[in-house]
Amino acid sequence: MFDYVSFLQNLSNGVLIGGVYALIGVGLTLVFGVMKIINFAHGDFVILGMYCAVLLNSLLGWDPYLSLLVAMPLGFVAGALLQRLVLSRLMEAPPESSLLVTLGLALVIGNILLLTFGAEPKSVNVSYASSTVSLGEVSFSMILLLAGLATMVVIAGLYTVLNHTELGRAIRATADNRLGAELVGINTRWIEAVVFGIGMALAVTAGVVLIPLLFATPTFSGAIFTLKAFVVTVLGGLGNIGAAIAGGLLLGVVEVMGASYLTSDYRDAYGLLVFLLILLLRPEGLFGKTVKRV
Amino acid sequence: DIEVGVINSLSGPFAAFGERYQAGMEVALEEINAGGGVRGEPLTLSVQDDRSEATSALAAIESLNRQDVPLIMGSYASSITGPMAQLMTRQEIPLIVLGSADNSITKPGSPWVFRAKHNSTIVAESYFDYFDFLREQDDSLETVAMLYGNGAWPASLAEEGERLAEERGYEVVGNQSYDQGTSDFRPILNRFRSEEPDLLYVVAYAEDGVAIARQMREVNLNAKAVAIDTGAALPSFVDQVGDLAEYVATVVSWSKDVQYEGVEDLYERLKAKTGEEPTFYEAEGYLALRVAADALERAESLERSDVRDVLAETDLDTPVTHVAFESFDGFQGQNPIRSLVLQIQDGEHVTVFPTDLAAEDVRYPTPVWDER
Amino acid sequence: MSDQADNVLSIQNVDLGYGSLKVVFDASLTVKSGELVGLIGGNGSGKSTILRAVSGMIKPWKGTIHFDGQEVSGRKPHEMARVGLAHVPMGRQLFGNMTVHDNLLLGASLPAARDRRDENLEKVLTLFPDLKKYAREKAVQLSGGQQQMVAIARGLMLGPKMLLLDEPSLGLSPLLVKDVMAAIRRVADTGMPILLVEQNVKQVLQVSDRAYVLENGYQVLDGPSSELQDNEKIKKAYLGL
Amino acid sequence: MPSALKADGITVSFGGVVAVNDVSLDVEQGKILGLIGPNGAGKTTLFNALTGFVTPQAGRIYLHGNEITRLPPYMRTRVGIGRTFQTERPFEELTLLENVLVAAFLKEPKRKKAEQLAMDVLEKVGLADRYDQPALDLNLARRRRLELAKALAVQPSVLFLDEMMAGLNPPALKEMIEFVRRLTDQNLTIVMVEHIMEAIIELSDHVIVMANGSVITEGLPRDVIEDPRVITAYLGED
Amino acid sequence: MKKHYIIFAGLVMVGILYPQMFPGYLSVAITLLLYAGWATAWDILGGWAGQVSLGHASFVGLGAYFVAVGTAHHEIAPWWSILMALVAAAMLAYLWGRLTFKLKGPYFTLSTIAIAEIFRLIAINEGWLTGGATGVFIMTLPEPFGLDLFSRQVNYYLALAFAAITVLVVMLISCSKFGYQLRAVREDEDSAMASGINPTTVKLKAFMLSGALTALGGGIYAIFLSFIEPHIIFYLLLSVQIALTAIIGGRGTIWGPCVGALLIVGSGEIFRTTFAEANMLIYGLLIMVVVIFMPRGIVGEPARYLIRRVYAKRAQG
Ligand SMILES: Nc1ncnc2c1ncn2[C@@H]1O[C@H](COP(=O)(O)OP(=O)(O)OP(=O)(O)O)[C@@H](O)[C@H]1O
Ligand SMILES: Nc1ncnc2c1ncn2[C@@H]1O[C@H](COP(=O)(O)OP(=O)(O)OP(=O)(O)O)[C@@H](O)[C@H]1O
Ligand SMILES: [Mg+2]
Ligand SMILES: [Mg+2]
C-alpha cells in the first residue's frame, strides 16, 4: 500500500528545505552572473549572518527575524566594501584568482569567528523551534515555513529589481559586457560593489533565517553551505535568479525523497547526481541559454 | 623544567574540542605545579597545533621529538591520532591519547600507546547495560532503532551497537546513517515513526543532536527510552532543546555528580577556567595530564622506555576515574573505564547508571510527546 | 583664447602606451564643434590607442586631454560618457546576450539621455532601418556587419556631445559602408563633432573636414581633408595610387 | 581540372532562421572562389558548415571527391582544410612561433622539423622577426597574418579565408592580396569571404553572391559586379 | 629547456642528500614533496590543459585506498596495488572526462566537485569495499630487500621519487607536441580544432595522466599516514589544497606547482608553530595577498612580465 500521507509529508518537507537551499543559492547566482566570480566564501557569509543573529540574541534578546534589520544592511555594506577593496583588484586576472581569493577569505572569516566566538557551536533557541502547522494530516515545520516565506519575499524583490528597474538593466548589462557598460556610462565598479553587496546581504539573510534551525560553527559548515549554493546555482543556470528557486526546490525534493524512499546515507549524493545529470544534459542549467558563435 | 609534548587541534574543524581539552590540561597543570611539580621540578607543556589534520600532527611529532620530550599527549580525531600512534610506536615515544575514542587506537594497540578514557566498545556496552537495566523493570522492551552520523566515531559506535543488540536479544528495526552536515532528519525520523521502536539509539555531534531532538518532536516520534550519544552530553544541548531534552540519556566518561572523591573541587576549578559549564572533554584533558605526571613522577628516569614501563603499571585514582592500563578483549594499553549514563532531568545532567555511582534514579518510561 | 574655447576636444602632447611599451609619442589633436575630423594611419600606428585615451580606457603617460572645456585626463570611461562622449570601439563591445532593443536602450542609460530616449531611438532607427528587423534578437546572433550597426546606433543613443568612431566600416558590405559614411556625414551635419578613425582613407578624406595622419605613433601630417587628398605622400602611402 | 571542394545543397538553420539555404558550390584545384553578399547573408555560416564548425541540416560536402560531411572540424583539418576566423583567434598566451608550431605539429610530429616549418611559415607571412613575441600584444594587421600563418602551417589543400583583408590599410592590403595570389601558384585552393571588392576582383576566379542565405548569382568577378541585383543588394550605386 | 633539466638535476641531488642533513624534519619534507607532486600532476590538467578540477582528492583517495585496503584486507603488496591504482585512476579519469568535458570553465569545475563528493560518500558508505567510515589501518607491510616501508626515510625517498617523476613527466610534455596541443586547447578550443587537434582526446589524455600520477602520490600518502579515513582523504578541502598549491605557484609552468608547495606547506608549518590559534587566519591572508598581487602565480607572474617587458624593450629599440 502506498502511503499518500507520508508521501505528501515528505514532498512538502522537500519543498520547504528546497526553499532554504534557494535562499542560500540565490546570492551566489547573482554574484556569479554579474562578476563571473565563483565565490567560495559564500557559505561563510551565511555563517556570518548566523553569528550576527546569535550576537543580537544574546546581547539584546532579539528574535532572529528582527536581527535582519541589522544584518542585511551590514551585509550589504560589508560586501560592497569587500568588492571595492579586494575583489575589484582581480578584474584583469584569470578567473581562478577570484576562486582562490574567496577561498582565502573563507579561511579568514572562519578563523576570525573562531578567535572571537570560540569553536563551540552557537544557536538561538526560539520558542517556535519545533512547532508545526498542520494541514490535514500533513504538518509543516514552523521555522521552515518562515524560511520559505523569507525566500519568496527576497527572491521576488530581487527579481523585480533586476528585471524592472534601471539599476537591474545596468546590472544585466555589466554582467554581459563590462567594457560595453562602461562605454554607455554605467559605473561598473559601483554596480559590481552593489551586486556583491546584495549577494552578501542575501547570504547573511539566509544565515539569519537558518539560525533557529541550525548551529553556527566558525570553520566547519561554511563549505557545506557553499557546496549547496553551487548546486542550486548550477541547477538553475548560473546567473539566472528565477531559476535559482527551481534549482533549490529540485535539490530539496530530490534529497528528501531520496532519503525517504532510498537510503539516507546517500542523501547528498541524490542531489549531486541530479545536478550532474542536468549539467550534462543541459550544460547551461535548467533554464540557462546562451548563444555561442564560432 | 620538565616539558611534556601536547598535540592538539587548536584550529580547523576540531578546534571546538581542542579548546576544551586544552582547558582541562591547564587545570591539571596548575594543580600539579601547585603541588610541587614532578620530580621536584615544575612541569610545562609544549603545545603544538595540528590544524585538525594528520600531516601537521606528524610534523609536530618530529618537532617535539627534537625537543626530546619524554611523552606526548594527543589528539582528538582518530584520523589524526591513528597515524600518530603508528609513528610514535615506530619512534618509541609514549603516547597518551587525549580525545580519540576509536577502538582501532588501542586494538590491537601497541606497547607505546595508552588511553585512560573510553572507547567505542566500552561506550556501546554502557548503553546496552543501561537498556538491560531498564528491561529489568519493563520486559516489553524489545525493539531498537539506530541513527548515526557517518563519521568515524558514530560509525564505530553503531557497529558495536548492532553487535550488542544481537548479542543481548534486541530487534533492530531501523538502522540509518546520515552524512555529517545534514540538518534535516525528518525523512529518517518519519520512517522510524512507522516502526514504533521501544528504544532509540542515536549517535550524533552537537548540532545534529539538537536538530534530531527537535525534529523528533516535530514528526511526533516516540520511544520508551532515548539515548543520544555525544550531542546530548553538552550543557548547550539542554539550552537549545529545552523541555524536549528531558528523559534523554547519554554516556560520558565523567560527570560533576559522579560519586568519586574530589569531583566537586574539580568541577569548580574547570568551571573557573572556562567560565562555562564544564564537560567530560575538559575532564578527559585533565585526566590525560594527570596520568602523564603520575608516570613521570614514578619513572626511574625521563628516558622514554622508562616512562613507558611505568605508564604500563599505572594505578591512579583521580576525580575523573580510576586509571590502570590493561590488555583485554584484544585491547592493549586501554583503561577499562566505567562509563556513566547521564539522563537529563529538569534541565540538568544527572548520573543515573551504573547504580553504585548514580546520583538519582532513572526516570522511565519517557512519556509520549502529546502527554508532556 | 577663443580658439581654445570652441575646441570640443583638445589633446596636447600626449604619450600613450601599454605596460612598458610606448606606442604614441607626443601627439596633439583638436576637434572643434561641428567638425568631422579624420584620423588615419597604418595598422598599429596608434589610432585606436588615442581614442582609448580620450574615452578613459587608458591613462596618458604624459600630456593633457580637454573635453568640453574641462581637463579629463585619467577619467574612467563611464565618467567620459557622463560628460557626453560616446565611443564606438573596434570590437563593438555589445551586450551579446541581450536583445538589440535592450542594447539600444542601454545606450541611453544616463539620466540625461533617458529623457530623450524615445526620440533618439526613432532617429537612430531612421539612420539604420535594418535594426528594426533584429530588434528582438540577441546581439551575438547578428552577423559582424549587423553588429557594427548596432554599435554605432548605441553610441548615438547617448545623445552625446561628441562621437568617437573606431573603424565603423569594418566588415560592412560596400553598400553599407557608403550608407554608414553618408550617415556619419549626416550626423556631423547636425553639428555633432566626430573623431573618425578609418582604414578607408579615401572615404574618410571625402567626408571629413580635417584629418590627422599618424605613422608608427608619430603625428606626421595634418590639414584640411581636401588638401590632404592631393598630398603626394598620402596618395602614395594610403590611397595606393 | 579536378574538383577540390564540392558542396551540394547546404542548408543551415538556427532555430527558425535559415541562415544558409540550399547552397551548392564547386571549386577547382588551385582556383580562388570569392564569396560576397550583404551582412548577415550567411557567408560565415556557410564557411562554418564547410569547415565543420556548424552542422548543416541538409547537404553534402566533398573534398577531392571524398565525402567529409560528417567529419568533425579537426578531422577536416587533418584531411586538408585550413581556415581563419572572422575575428582572429590566436592562442594569446603563446608566442607567435608557438602559435604556428601548434598547427605545424599536425604534419610534422618531430619538434625540430615542426619548428622549422613554423619558422618558414612565419617568414612567409613576414612575422619571423617577432617569433618570440606573445600573441596577445599584436596589432590587427599582424594578428591577421598570424591567423593566416596558423592556417597555412597545417599545410592545407583548401584554404578558407574569412574577411582576411578587413581593416587593413591600403599598403598592407596590397601586400596581402599579393600574398594570397602567390599561394595559388603553389596549387592551393582558396575560398574567401571579403567585403573589399578590390581584393575580390583581383583575386577570385569565380564569385558567388549570397543574400538572405541563398545564392543570388555567380560568375566571373567582372560580370557579377555589373549584375543589377548585386548592385542593389550589395554594392550600391556609385 | 636545458636550464630546467639542470635545475631538476640540482634539486634531485639536494633532495637525495636532505635526510642526511635534516633527519629530524622528514615529515614536513614528505608532505611538501607529496604536495609538489600532486600539484604538478594536477597542473597537467588544470594548468597546461586549462581544465580546473576541484575533484583531485578522488584520485588521491583511489591510490590511498588501493594500497591500504590492498594490504589490510587482501594482502596485496603495495607495489602491485599502486600499479592497479594507476590503471584504475586512468580508467576513472577517462570515464569522468568523457562524461564532463563538454562542460566549460566553472561548469566543469563544479562538476568535478560533485563527482568527488559522490566518491566520498561511496568510500564512507560502502564498508565492504573500503572499510567504511572508521577508516583503514595499515598494520603490516612487506619488506622488499629488507626495507622497512614504514620508516620515515623510505617514505621520504618514495615521496621524492613521486615528485621527481611528475616533474620530469611535465618537463617532457612541455616541449613536446602533446604539450603544445594542451596549451592550444586551453587557449581556444575552436582555434585548436582548426589546427587539427581533437580537444576531447587531448583533454582526456591529460586527465588520465594527471589522475594516474595523483593516485601514485595517494598510494605513498597512505603508507606515510598508515591510517586513512574517507572523510579526510576524499575531502573537498584536499582537492582545493592541491589546486591552490598549483595556482599559487603558477599554472602551466614547470616549477610553479613546486614553488607553490614550498610556500603552502612551508608557511603552513611555520605559521602552525608561531601563530598558534591564529595560524589559519594568517594562512588565509597570505593566500589572498599572493593571489591579489600575483594573480598568475609566484612563478607565472614574473615570467609573463619579463617576456612582455623584454619584448617591449626590443620593439622600442
Ligand atoms: N592592449 C594592448 N596591449 C599591448 N599593446 C597593445 C595593446 N593594444 C594595442 N597595442 C599595441 O599598440 C600599438 C598601436 O595599436 P593601435 O590599436 O592603437 O593601432 P591602430 O592604429 O588602431 O591600428 P589598427 O588600424 O590596426 O587598428 C600596436 O603596435 C599594438 O600592438
Ligand atoms: N549561432 C547562431 N545562432 C543564431 N543565429 C545565427 C547564429 N550564427 C549566425 N546566425 C544568423 O545567421 C545569419 C547569417 O550570419 P553570418 O554570420 O553567416 O553572416 P555573414 O554573411 O558572415 O555576414 P557578415 O558579412 O556581416 O560577416 C545572421 O542573420 C545571423 O543572425
Ligand atoms: Mg585600431
Ligand atoms: Mg561573416
PDB file of C-alpha atoms in Angstrom, chain A residues 163-280:
ATOM      1  CA  ASN A 163      14.027  42.962 -14.469  1.00  0.00           C
ATOM      2  CA  HIS A 164      12.023  46.075 -13.911  1.00  0.00           C
ATOM      3  CA  THR A 165      14.386  48.801 -12.855  1.00  0.00           C
ATOM      4  CA  GLU A 166      17.126  50.819 -14.488  1.00  0.00           C
ATOM      5  CA  LEU A 167      19.552  49.501 -11.888  1.00  0.00           C
ATOM      6  CA  GLY A 168      18.589  45.996 -12.912  1.00  0.00           C
ATOM      7  CA  ARG A 169      19.190  46.732 -16.561  1.00  0.00           C
ATOM      8  CA  ALA A 170      22.541  48.235 -15.703  1.00  0.00           C
ATOM      9  CA  ILE A 171      23.405  45.161 -13.664  1.00  0.00           C
ATOM     10  CA  ARG A 172      22.485  42.878 -16.515  1.00  0.00           C
ATOM     11  CA  ALA A 173      24.482  44.998 -18.933  1.00  0.00           C
ATOM     12  CA  THR A 174      27.518  44.874 -16.674  1.00  0.00           C
ATOM     13  CA  ALA A 175      27.108  41.126 -16.407  1.00  0.00           C
ATOM     14  CA  ASP A 176      27.069  40.855 -20.158  1.00  0.00           C
ATOM     15  CA  ASN A 177      29.897  43.140 -21.166  1.00  0.00           C
ATOM     16  CA  ARG A 178      31.779  45.186 -18.665  1.00  0.00           C
ATOM     17  CA  LEU A 179      33.613  47.477 -21.052  1.00  0.00           C
ATOM     18  CA  GLY A 180      30.477  47.972 -23.084  1.00  0.00           C
ATOM     19  CA  ALA A 181      28.644  49.031 -19.964  1.00  0.00           C
ATOM     20  CA  GLU A 182      31.384  51.498 -19.084  1.00  0.00           C
ATOM     21  CA  LEU A 183      31.111  52.992 -22.542  1.00  0.00           C
ATOM     22  CA  VAL A 184      27.427  53.703 -22.220  1.00  0.00           C
ATOM     23  CA  GLY A 185      28.101  55.486 -18.961  1.00  0.00           C
ATOM     24  CA  ILE A 186      27.440  52.796 -16.388  1.00  0.00           C
ATOM     25  CA  ASN A 187      29.788  52.967 -13.449  1.00  0.00           C
ATOM     26  CA  THR A 188      30.574  49.288 -13.455  1.00  0.00           C
ATOM     27  CA  ARG A 189      32.745  49.432 -10.380  1.00  0.00           C
ATOM     28  CA  TRP A 190      29.836  50.812  -8.481  1.00  0.00           C
ATOM     29  CA  ILE A 191      27.489  48.247  -9.957  1.00  0.00           C
ATOM     30  CA  GLU A 192      29.833  45.444  -9.001  1.00  0.00           C
ATOM     31  CA  ALA A 193      30.082  46.742  -5.475  1.00  0.00           C
ATOM     32  CA  VAL A 194      26.293  46.913  -5.295  1.00  0.00           C
ATOM     33  CA  VAL A 195      25.923  43.424  -6.685  1.00  0.00           C
ATOM     34  CA  PHE A 196      28.429  41.930  -4.309  1.00  0.00           C
ATOM     35  CA  GLY A 197      26.772  43.836  -1.527  1.00  0.00           C
ATOM     36  CA  ILE A 198      23.398  42.387  -2.475  1.00  0.00           C
ATOM     37  CA  GLY A 199      24.938  38.933  -2.775  1.00  0.00           C
ATOM     38  CA  MET A 200      26.399  39.160   0.689  1.00  0.00           C
ATOM     39  CA  ALA A 201      23.220  40.649   2.120  1.00  0.00           C
ATOM     40  CA  LEU A 202      21.331  37.676   0.711  1.00  0.00           C
ATOM     41  CA  ALA A 203      23.802  35.209   2.174  1.00  0.00           C
ATOM     42  CA  VAL A 204      23.595  36.905   5.540  1.00  0.00           C
ATOM     43  CA  THR A 205      19.823  36.828   5.338  1.00  0.00           C
ATOM     44  CA  ALA A 206      19.956  33.124   4.699  1.00  0.00           C
ATOM     45  CA  GLY A 207      22.131  32.732   7.764  1.00  0.00           C
ATOM     46  CA  VAL A 208      19.755  34.649   9.985  1.00  0.00           C
ATOM     47  CA  VAL A 209      16.778  32.731   8.701  1.00  0.00           C
ATOM     48  CA  LEU A 210      18.595  29.463   9.295  1.00  0.00           C
ATOM     49  CA  ILE A 211      19.753  30.086  12.836  1.00  0.00           C
ATOM     50  CA  PRO A 212      16.626  28.803  14.571  1.00  0.00           C
ATOM     51  CA  LEU A 213      17.150  25.675  12.538  1.00  0.00           C
ATOM     52  CA  LEU A 214      20.870  25.150  12.633  1.00  0.00           C
ATOM     53  CA  PHE A 215      24.004  25.826  14.572  1.00  0.00           C
ATOM     54  CA  ALA A 216      26.642  28.345  13.748  1.00  0.00           C
ATOM     55  CA  THR A 217      30.132  26.886  13.773  1.00  0.00           C
ATOM     56  CA  PRO A 218      33.011  29.067  12.718  1.00  0.00           C
ATOM     57  CA  THR A 219      35.117  26.949  10.413  1.00  0.00           C
ATOM     58  CA  PHE A 220      33.246  23.829   9.536  1.00  0.00           C
ATOM     59  CA  SER A 221      29.906  24.328   7.908  1.00  0.00           C
ATOM     60  CA  GLY A 222      30.806  27.181   5.561  1.00  0.00           C
ATOM     61  CA  ALA A 223      31.966  24.759   2.920  1.00  0.00           C
ATOM     62  CA  ILE A 224      28.761  22.774   3.208  1.00  0.00           C
ATOM     63  CA  PHE A 225      26.629  25.841   2.538  1.00  0.00           C
ATOM     64  CA  THR A 226      28.895  26.873  -0.289  1.00  0.00           C
ATOM     65  CA  LEU A 227      28.506  23.475  -1.854  1.00  0.00           C
ATOM     66  CA  LYS A 228      24.732  23.560  -1.615  1.00  0.00           C
ATOM     67  CA  ALA A 229      24.741  27.037  -3.057  1.00  0.00           C
ATOM     68  CA  PHE A 230      26.806  25.858  -6.004  1.00  0.00           C
ATOM     69  CA  VAL A 231      24.460  23.000  -6.688  1.00  0.00           C
ATOM     70  CA  VAL A 232      21.418  25.238  -6.558  1.00  0.00           C
ATOM     71  CA  THR A 233      23.076  27.777  -8.744  1.00  0.00           C
ATOM     72  CA  VAL A 234      24.126  25.386 -11.426  1.00  0.00           C
ATOM     73  CA  LEU A 235      20.825  23.540 -11.411  1.00  0.00           C
ATOM     74  CA  GLY A 236      19.073  26.776 -12.180  1.00  0.00           C
ATOM     75  CA  GLY A 237      21.703  28.143 -14.515  1.00  0.00           C
ATOM     76  CA  LEU A 238      24.445  30.408 -13.278  1.00  0.00           C
ATOM     77  CA  GLY A 239      23.218  33.950 -13.180  1.00  0.00           C
ATOM     78  CA  ASN A 240      19.515  33.230 -13.538  1.00  0.00           C
ATOM     79  CA  ILE A 241      17.665  34.383 -10.434  1.00  0.00           C
ATOM     80  CA  GLY A 242      14.255  32.890 -11.007  1.00  0.00           C
ATOM     81  CA  ALA A 243      15.834  29.588 -11.826  1.00  0.00           C
ATOM     82  CA  ALA A 244      17.655  29.551  -8.512  1.00  0.00           C
ATOM     83  CA  ILE A 245      14.292  28.857  -6.900  1.00  0.00           C
ATOM     84  CA  ALA A 246      13.660  25.966  -9.190  1.00  0.00           C
ATOM     85  CA  GLY A 247      17.162  24.719  -8.542  1.00  0.00           C
ATOM     86  CA  GLY A 248      16.715  24.949  -4.806  1.00  0.00           C
ATOM     87  CA  LEU A 249      13.334  23.240  -4.827  1.00  0.00           C
ATOM     88  CA  LEU A 250      14.562  20.486  -7.077  1.00  0.00           C
ATOM     89  CA  LEU A 251      17.540  19.881  -4.832  1.00  0.00           C
ATOM     90  CA  GLY A 252      15.407  19.866  -1.703  1.00  0.00           C
ATOM     91  CA  VAL A 253      12.806  17.497  -3.101  1.00  0.00           C
ATOM     92  CA  VAL A 254      15.337  15.120  -4.597  1.00  0.00           C
ATOM     93  CA  GLU A 255      17.310  14.917  -1.365  1.00  0.00           C
ATOM     94  CA  VAL A 256      14.324  14.411   0.876  1.00  0.00           C
ATOM     95  CA  MET A 257      12.654  11.929  -1.435  1.00  0.00           C
ATOM     96  CA  GLY A 258      15.896  10.026  -1.860  1.00  0.00           C
ATOM     97  CA  ALA A 259      16.480   9.956   1.873  1.00  0.00           C
ATOM     98  CA  SER A 260      12.892   8.881   2.490  1.00  0.00           C
ATOM     99  CA  TYR A 261      12.475   6.184  -0.104  1.00  0.00           C
ATOM    100  CA  LEU A 262      16.028   5.050  -0.824  1.00  0.00           C
ATOM    101  CA  THR A 263      18.741   5.152   1.803  1.00  0.00           C
ATOM    102  CA  SER A 264      19.525   8.199   3.861  1.00  0.00           C
ATOM    103  CA  ASP A 265      23.284   7.796   3.871  1.00  0.00           C
ATOM    104  CA  TYR A 266      23.401   8.806   0.216  1.00  0.00           C
ATOM    105  CA  ARG A 267      21.187  11.811   0.768  1.00  0.00           C
ATOM    106  CA  ASP A 268      23.707  14.309  -0.574  1.00  0.00           C
ATOM    107  CA  ALA A 269      24.548  12.077  -3.470  1.00  0.00           C
ATOM    108  CA  TYR A 270      20.990  12.216  -4.820  1.00  0.00           C
ATOM    109  CA  GLY A 271      21.201  15.948  -5.153  1.00  0.00           C
ATOM    110  CA  LEU A 272      24.631  15.722  -6.712  1.00  0.00           C
ATOM    111  CA  LEU A 273      23.551  13.068  -9.179  1.00  0.00           C
ATOM    112  CA  VAL A 274      20.636  15.136 -10.382  1.00  0.00           C
ATOM    113  CA  PHE A 275      22.994  18.072 -10.520  1.00  0.00           C
ATOM    114  CA  LEU A 276      25.396  16.145 -12.741  1.00  0.00           C
ATOM    115  CA  LEU A 277      22.627  14.823 -14.890  1.00  0.00           C
ATOM    116  CA  ILE A 278      21.238  18.268 -15.546  1.00  0.00           C
ATOM    117  CA  LEU A 279      24.678  19.665 -16.086  1.00  0.00           C
ATOM    118  CA  LEU A 280      25.353  17.076 -18.729  1.00  0.00           C
TER     119      LEU A 280
END
